[in-house]
Amino acid sequence: GSFLVMVALHANCVTSALYLTGCAASALTARMALSALGVELGWMRWFMAMSVPGVLDVALMPLVLYWAYPPEVRTTPEAPQLAREKLKEMGPLTRKEIIMIGTFVLLIFLWIFGDLFKFIDATSTAIVGVAILLLTGVLDVTQHIITEKAAYDTMLWFATLVMLAGNLTKGGFFDWLSGHVSPTMSKLPWLVAMIVLSLLFYFSHYAFASLTAHTASLFR
């Protein structure tokens, strides 16, 4: 069980970075690239750039975890039968489940081809998906929208976190940090410098409450 949880956790991290709509930090990065460099990173362009490292990560990650964190149970011959029994208990797909699947396929289609042919952006696509689910009764305002506390937490704190991160940048903290790090990095071999910078990025994340705030601070 622990091995599968670790695989699922790391797969979620990889797939979040693989798609522009996978996490808020990706969308923020695309916005900063457009405002600072004039580079437009649409859904397809982001996916094409991330597909090679993403696919390699997904392929190699289970093997690395199998070596570093081997599972205690390696054979589960009863799993297929148990899965069939559980699926039978669940019964056929309901109307709401079919609508949810169809909406998901529609969103993927619009995210890909809307970006390619420039007829709808990622934000509008997401709004279309939520509207369909609300109008068809898959989502209920009282049961699903109002009670979604995590979404409201994100909405309320997102701007605050980005503002705090921006003030750190304006205050010169990261200029001071880069001024101390850059001279040392320039003297190191590229591989050593890459490892050191990766470690700095990793441990500096503990100073932030979210990946989005971290991204906003370091790359603004």
mmCIF file of C-alpha atoms in Angstrom:
data_model
loop_
_atom_site.group_PDB
_atom_site.id
_atom_site.type_symbol
_atom_site.label_atom_id
_atom_site.label_comp_id
_atom_site.label_asym_id
_atom_site.label_seq_id
_atom_site.Cartn_x
_atom_site.Cartn_y
_atom_site.Cartn_z
ATOM 1 C CA GLY A 1 0.000 0.000 0.000
ATOM 2 C CA SER A 2 2.750 2.469 0.912
ATOM 3 C CA PHE A 3 4.528 1.906 -2.393
ATOM 4 C CA LEU A 4 1.342 2.605 -4.366
ATOM 5 C CA VAL A 5 0.699 5.756 -2.334
ATOM 6 C CA MET A 6 4.218 7.015 -3.080
ATOM 7 C CA VAL A 7 3.805 6.262 -6.794
ATOM 8 C CA ALA A 8 0.450 8.073 -6.874
ATOM 9 C CA LEU A 9 1.902 11.070 -5.001
ATOM 10 C CA HIS A 10 4.861 11.468 -7.343
ATOM 11 C CA ALA A 11 2.737 10.820 -10.439
ATOM 12 C CA ASN A 12 0.429 13.622 -9.325
ATOM 13 C CA CYS A 13 3.397 16.000 -9.055
ATOM 14 C CA VAL A 14 4.614 15.082 -12.548
ATOM 15 C CA THR A 15 1.220 15.352 -14.229
ATOM 16 C CA SER A 16 0.529 18.671 -12.477
ATOM 17 C CA ALA A 17 3.616 20.086 -14.185
ATOM 18 C CA LEU A 18 2.887 18.330 -17.484
ATOM 19 C CA TYR A 19 -0.303 20.304 -18.206
ATOM 20 C CA LEU A 20 -0.732 24.073 -18.114
ATOM 21 C CA THR A 21 -4.029 23.609 -16.292
ATOM 22 C CA GLY A 22 -2.494 21.103 -13.849
ATOM 23 C CA CYS A 23 -1.768 23.604 -11.077
ATOM 24 C CA ALA A 24 -2.029 27.320 -10.348
ATOM 25 C CA ALA A 25 1.746 27.809 -10.432
ATOM 26 C CA SER A 26 1.876 26.731 -14.080
ATOM 27 C CA ALA A 27 -0.734 29.300 -15.086
ATOM 28 C CA LEU A 28 1.120 31.952 -13.089
ATOM 29 C CA THR A 29 4.382 31.048 -14.838
ATOM 30 C CA ALA A 30 2.696 31.376 -18.236
ATOM 31 C CA ARG A 31 1.319 34.780 -17.288
ATOM 32 C CA MET A 32 4.731 36.006 -16.118
ATOM 33 C CA ALA A 33 6.379 34.712 -19.301
ATOM 34 C CA LEU A 34 3.879 36.716 -21.346
ATOM 35 C CA SER A 35 4.180 39.934 -19.326
ATOM 36 C CA ALA A 36 7.967 39.858 -18.837
ATOM 37 C CA LEU A 37 9.229 38.262 -22.037
ATOM 38 C CA GLY A 38 6.336 38.517 -24.460
ATOM 39 C CA VAL A 39 6.310 34.728 -24.810
ATOM 40 C CA GLU A 40 2.845 33.188 -25.027
ATOM 41 C CA LEU A 41 2.661 29.735 -23.469
ATOM 42 C CA GLY A 42 -0.602 28.150 -24.503
ATOM 43 C CA TRP A 43 -1.862 24.733 -23.440
ATOM 44 C CA MET A 44 -0.367 22.843 -26.388
ATOM 45 C CA ARG A 45 2.958 24.691 -26.356
ATOM 46 C CA TRP A 46 3.346 23.991 -22.635
ATOM 47 C CA PHE A 47 2.472 20.338 -23.146
ATOM 48 C CA MET A 48 4.921 19.902 -26.020
ATOM 49 C CA ALA A 49 7.733 21.444 -23.975
ATOM 50 C CA MET A 50 6.968 19.340 -20.909
ATOM 51 C CA SER A 51 6.106 16.087 -22.674
ATOM 52 C CA VAL A 52 9.657 14.700 -22.930
ATOM 53 C CA PRO A 53 10.718 15.202 -19.286
ATOM 54 C CA GLY A 54 7.190 14.406 -18.127
ATOM 55 C CA VAL A 55 6.919 11.105 -19.997
ATOM 56 C CA LEU A 56 10.428 10.107 -18.884
ATOM 57 C CA ASP A 57 9.547 10.903 -15.265
ATOM 58 C CA VAL A 58 6.325 8.899 -15.418
ATOM 59 C CA ALA A 59 8.158 5.952 -16.977
ATOM 60 C CA LEU A 60 11.183 5.925 -14.661
ATOM 61 C CA MET A 61 9.623 7.079 -11.387
ATOM 62 C CA PRO A 62 7.947 3.729 -10.496
ATOM 63 C CA LEU A 63 11.222 1.897 -11.171
ATOM 64 C CA VAL A 64 13.201 4.287 -8.972
ATOM 65 C CA LEU A 65 10.639 4.023 -6.188
ATOM 66 C CA TYR A 66 10.584 0.244 -6.538
ATOM 67 C CA TRP A 67 14.312 0.276 -5.827
ATOM 68 C CA ALA A 68 14.308 3.017 -3.165
ATOM 69 C CA TYR A 69 11.014 2.156 -1.457
ATOM 70 C CA PRO A 70 10.253 -1.477 -2.333
ATOM 71 C CA PRO A 71 6.734 -2.778 -1.664
ATOM 72 C CA GLU A 72 6.288 -5.355 1.056
ATOM 73 C CA VAL A 73 3.567 -7.195 -0.904
ATOM 74 C CA ARG A 74 4.648 -7.924 -4.479
ATOM 75 C CA THR A 75 1.886 -10.214 -5.720
ATOM 76 C CA THR A 76 -1.872 -9.659 -5.381
ATOM 77 C CA PRO A 77 -3.600 -12.404 -7.384
ATOM 78 C CA GLU A 78 -6.934 -11.623 -5.705
ATOM 79 C CA ALA A 79 -6.931 -7.974 -6.835
ATOM 80 C CA PRO A 80 -8.634 -8.477 -10.256
ATOM 81 C CA GLN A 81 -11.483 -10.482 -8.742
ATOM 82 C CA LEU A 82 -11.911 -7.955 -5.936
ATOM 83 C CA ALA A 83 -12.011 -5.128 -8.481
ATOM 84 C CA ARG A 84 -14.691 -6.930 -10.526
ATOM 85 C CA GLU A 85 -16.803 -7.430 -7.403
ATOM 86 C CA LYS A 86 -16.553 -3.779 -6.412
ATOM 87 C CA LEU A 87 -17.449 -2.630 -9.933
ATOM 88 C CA LYS A 88 -20.474 -4.937 -9.877
ATOM 89 C CA GLU A 89 -21.573 -3.429 -6.547
ATOM 90 C CA MET A 90 -21.303 0.066 -8.017
ATOM 91 C CA GLY A 91 -23.610 -0.835 -10.880
ATOM 92 C CA PRO A 92 -23.829 0.839 -14.313
ATOM 93 C CA LEU A 93 -22.866 4.452 -14.948
ATOM 94 C CA THR A 94 -25.444 6.972 -13.801
ATOM 95 C CA ARG A 95 -26.655 9.941 -15.833
ATOM 96 C CA LYS A 96 -24.510 12.341 -13.797
ATOM 97 C CA GLU A 97 -21.420 10.192 -14.225
ATOM 98 C CA ILE A 98 -21.908 10.068 -17.993
ATOM 99 C CA ILE A 99 -22.293 13.859 -18.104
ATOM 100 C CA MET A 100 -19.157 14.250 -15.997
ATOM 101 C CA ILE A 101 -17.154 12.026 -18.366
ATOM 102 C CA GLY A 102 -18.489 13.863 -21.410
ATOM 103 C CA THR A 103 -17.686 17.250 -19.864
ATOM 104 C CA PHE A 104 -14.168 16.116 -19.054
ATOM 105 C CA VAL A 105 -13.593 14.981 -22.644
ATOM 106 C CA LEU A 106 -15.025 18.283 -23.926
ATOM 107 C CA LEU A 107 -12.694 20.297 -21.690
ATOM 108 C CA ILE A 108 -9.631 18.375 -22.849
ATOM 109 C CA PHE A 109 -10.714 18.937 -26.474
ATOM 110 C CA LEU A 110 -11.220 22.680 -25.918
ATOM 111 C CA TRP A 111 -7.977 23.079 -23.968
ATOM 112 C CA ILE A 112 -6.003 21.472 -26.797
ATOM 113 C CA PHE A 113 -7.727 22.745 -29.933
ATOM 114 C CA GLY A 114 -8.968 26.021 -28.468
ATOM 115 C CA ASP A 115 -5.335 26.926 -27.873
ATOM 116 C CA LEU A 116 -4.223 25.695 -31.298
ATOM 117 C CA PHE A 117 -6.874 27.574 -33.261
ATOM 118 C CA LYS A 118 -7.254 30.521 -30.857
ATOM 119 C CA PHE A 119 -11.042 30.374 -30.459
ATOM 120 C CA ILE A 120 -11.239 29.896 -26.662
ATOM 121 C CA ASP A 121 -8.704 30.257 -23.837
ATOM 122 C CA ALA A 122 -8.093 27.927 -20.887
ATOM 123 C CA THR A 123 -9.978 30.081 -18.363
ATOM 124 C CA SER A 124 -13.102 30.325 -20.523
ATOM 125 C CA THR A 125 -12.956 26.571 -21.088
ATOM 126 C CA ALA A 126 -12.944 25.943 -17.347
ATOM 127 C CA ILE A 127 -15.945 28.258 -16.909
ATOM 128 C CA VAL A 128 -17.801 26.367 -19.648
ATOM 129 C CA GLY A 129 -17.151 23.079 -17.833
ATOM 130 C CA VAL A 130 -18.425 24.365 -14.488
ATOM 131 C CA ALA A 131 -21.493 25.899 -16.176
ATOM 132 C CA ILE A 132 -22.379 22.578 -17.850
ATOM 133 C CA LEU A 133 -22.090 20.690 -14.562
ATOM 134 C CA LEU A 134 -24.255 23.262 -12.747
ATOM 135 C CA LEU A 135 -26.938 23.438 -15.445
ATOM 136 C CA THR A 136 -27.235 19.636 -15.674
ATOM 137 C CA GLY A 137 -27.394 19.168 -11.913
ATOM 138 C CA VAL A 138 -24.114 17.255 -11.613
ATOM 139 C CA LEU A 139 -22.932 20.011 -9.290
ATOM 140 C CA ASP A 140 -25.300 21.538 -6.770
ATOM 141 C CA VAL A 141 -24.726 25.057 -5.472
ATOM 142 C CA THR A 142 -25.740 24.173 -1.919
ATOM 143 C CA GLN A 143 -24.044 20.797 -1.638
ATOM 144 C CA HIS A 144 -20.926 21.284 -3.739
ATOM 145 C CA ILE A 145 -20.192 24.980 -4.310
ATOM 146 C CA ILE A 146 -20.969 26.622 -0.976
ATOM 147 C CA THR A 147 -19.452 23.804 1.081
ATOM 148 C CA GLU A 148 -16.187 23.697 -0.926
ATOM 149 C CA LYS A 149 -14.105 25.296 1.810
ATOM 150 C CA ALA A 150 -10.738 24.494 0.217
ATOM 151 C CA ALA A 151 -11.667 26.432 -2.927
ATOM 152 C CA TYR A 152 -12.647 29.506 -0.919
ATOM 153 C CA ASP A 153 -9.433 29.251 1.094
ATOM 154 C CA THR A 154 -7.487 29.275 -2.153
ATOM 155 C CA MET A 155 -9.476 32.213 -3.507
ATOM 156 C CA LEU A 156 -9.007 34.273 -0.328
ATOM 157 C CA TRP A 157 -5.359 33.483 0.327
ATOM 158 C CA PHE A 158 -4.016 33.252 -3.232
ATOM 159 C CA ALA A 159 -3.772 37.008 -3.773
ATOM 160 C CA THR A 160 -2.345 37.515 -0.278
ATOM 161 C CA LEU A 161 0.381 34.944 -0.811
ATOM 162 C CA VAL A 162 1.319 36.386 -4.182
ATOM 163 C CA MET A 163 1.380 39.908 -2.691
ATOM 164 C CA LEU A 164 3.655 38.800 0.160
ATOM 165 C CA ALA A 165 5.935 37.056 -2.289
ATOM 166 C CA GLY A 166 6.031 40.157 -4.471
ATOM 167 C CA ASN A 167 6.959 42.344 -1.490
ATOM 168 C CA LEU A 168 9.878 40.037 -0.718
ATOM 169 C CA THR A 169 11.055 40.611 -4.265
ATOM 170 C CA LYS A 170 10.532 44.383 -4.082
ATOM 171 C CA GLY A 171 12.299 44.464 -0.726
ATOM 172 C CA GLY A 172 15.424 43.141 -2.347
ATOM 173 C CA PHE A 173 15.594 39.809 -0.539
ATOM 174 C CA PHE A 174 16.028 37.742 -3.674
ATOM 175 C CA ASP A 175 18.415 40.260 -5.224
ATOM 176 C CA TRP A 176 20.519 39.902 -2.076
ATOM 177 C CA LEU A 177 20.282 36.115 -2.242
ATOM 178 C CA SER A 178 21.178 35.937 -5.937
ATOM 179 C CA GLY A 179 24.054 38.372 -5.386
ATOM 180 C CA HIS A 180 25.580 35.926 -2.937
ATOM 181 C CA VAL A 181 24.803 32.799 -4.922
ATOM 182 C CA SER A 182 25.668 33.887 -8.490
ATOM 183 C CA PRO A 183 29.425 34.518 -8.017
ATOM 184 C CA THR A 184 29.834 31.100 -6.443
ATOM 185 C CA MET A 185 27.738 29.299 -9.070
ATOM 186 C CA SER A 186 29.704 30.801 -11.956
ATOM 187 C CA LYS A 187 32.879 29.127 -10.693
ATOM 188 C CA LEU A 188 31.386 25.648 -10.443
ATOM 189 C CA PRO A 189 31.068 22.980 -13.168
ATOM 190 C CA TRP A 190 27.604 23.066 -14.737
ATOM 191 C CA LEU A 191 26.534 19.733 -13.251
ATOM 192 C CA VAL A 192 27.546 20.719 -9.718
ATOM 193 C CA ALA A 193 25.895 24.122 -10.164
ATOM 194 C CA MET A 194 22.667 22.465 -11.329
ATOM 195 C CA ILE A 195 22.614 20.174 -8.283
ATOM 196 C CA VAL A 196 23.311 23.040 -5.870
ATOM 197 C CA LEU A 197 20.638 25.262 -7.458
ATOM 198 C CA SER A 198 18.133 22.408 -7.338
ATOM 199 C CA LEU A 199 18.839 21.947 -3.628
ATOM 200 C CA LEU A 200 18.514 25.692 -3.009
ATOM 201 C CA PHE A 201 15.194 25.745 -4.836
ATOM 202 C CA TYR A 202 14.007 22.708 -2.865
ATOM 203 C CA PHE A 203 14.902 24.014 0.590
ATOM 204 C CA SER A 204 13.814 27.601 -0.126
ATOM 205 C CA HIS A 205 10.318 26.225 -0.700
ATOM 206 C CA TYR A 206 9.966 25.783 3.070
ATOM 207 C CA ALA A 207 9.831 29.584 3.390
ATOM 208 C CA PHE A 208 6.573 29.712 1.424
ATOM 209 C CA ALA A 209 3.064 28.521 2.098
ATOM 210 C CA SER A 210 2.435 27.352 -1.458
ATOM 211 C CA LEU A 211 4.139 26.517 -4.730
ATOM 212 C CA THR A 212 2.375 29.471 -6.329
ATOM 213 C CA ALA A 213 3.837 31.949 -3.847
ATOM 214 C CA HIS A 214 7.256 30.370 -4.300
ATOM 215 C CA THR A 215 7.008 30.688 -8.074
ATOM 216 C CA ALA A 216 5.830 34.294 -7.860
ATOM 217 C CA SER A 217 8.742 35.260 -5.618
ATOM 218 C CA LEU A 218 11.577 33.625 -7.497
ATOM 219 C CA PHE A 219 10.520 34.405 -11.049
ATOM 220 C CA ARG A 220 8.732 37.722 -10.841
#
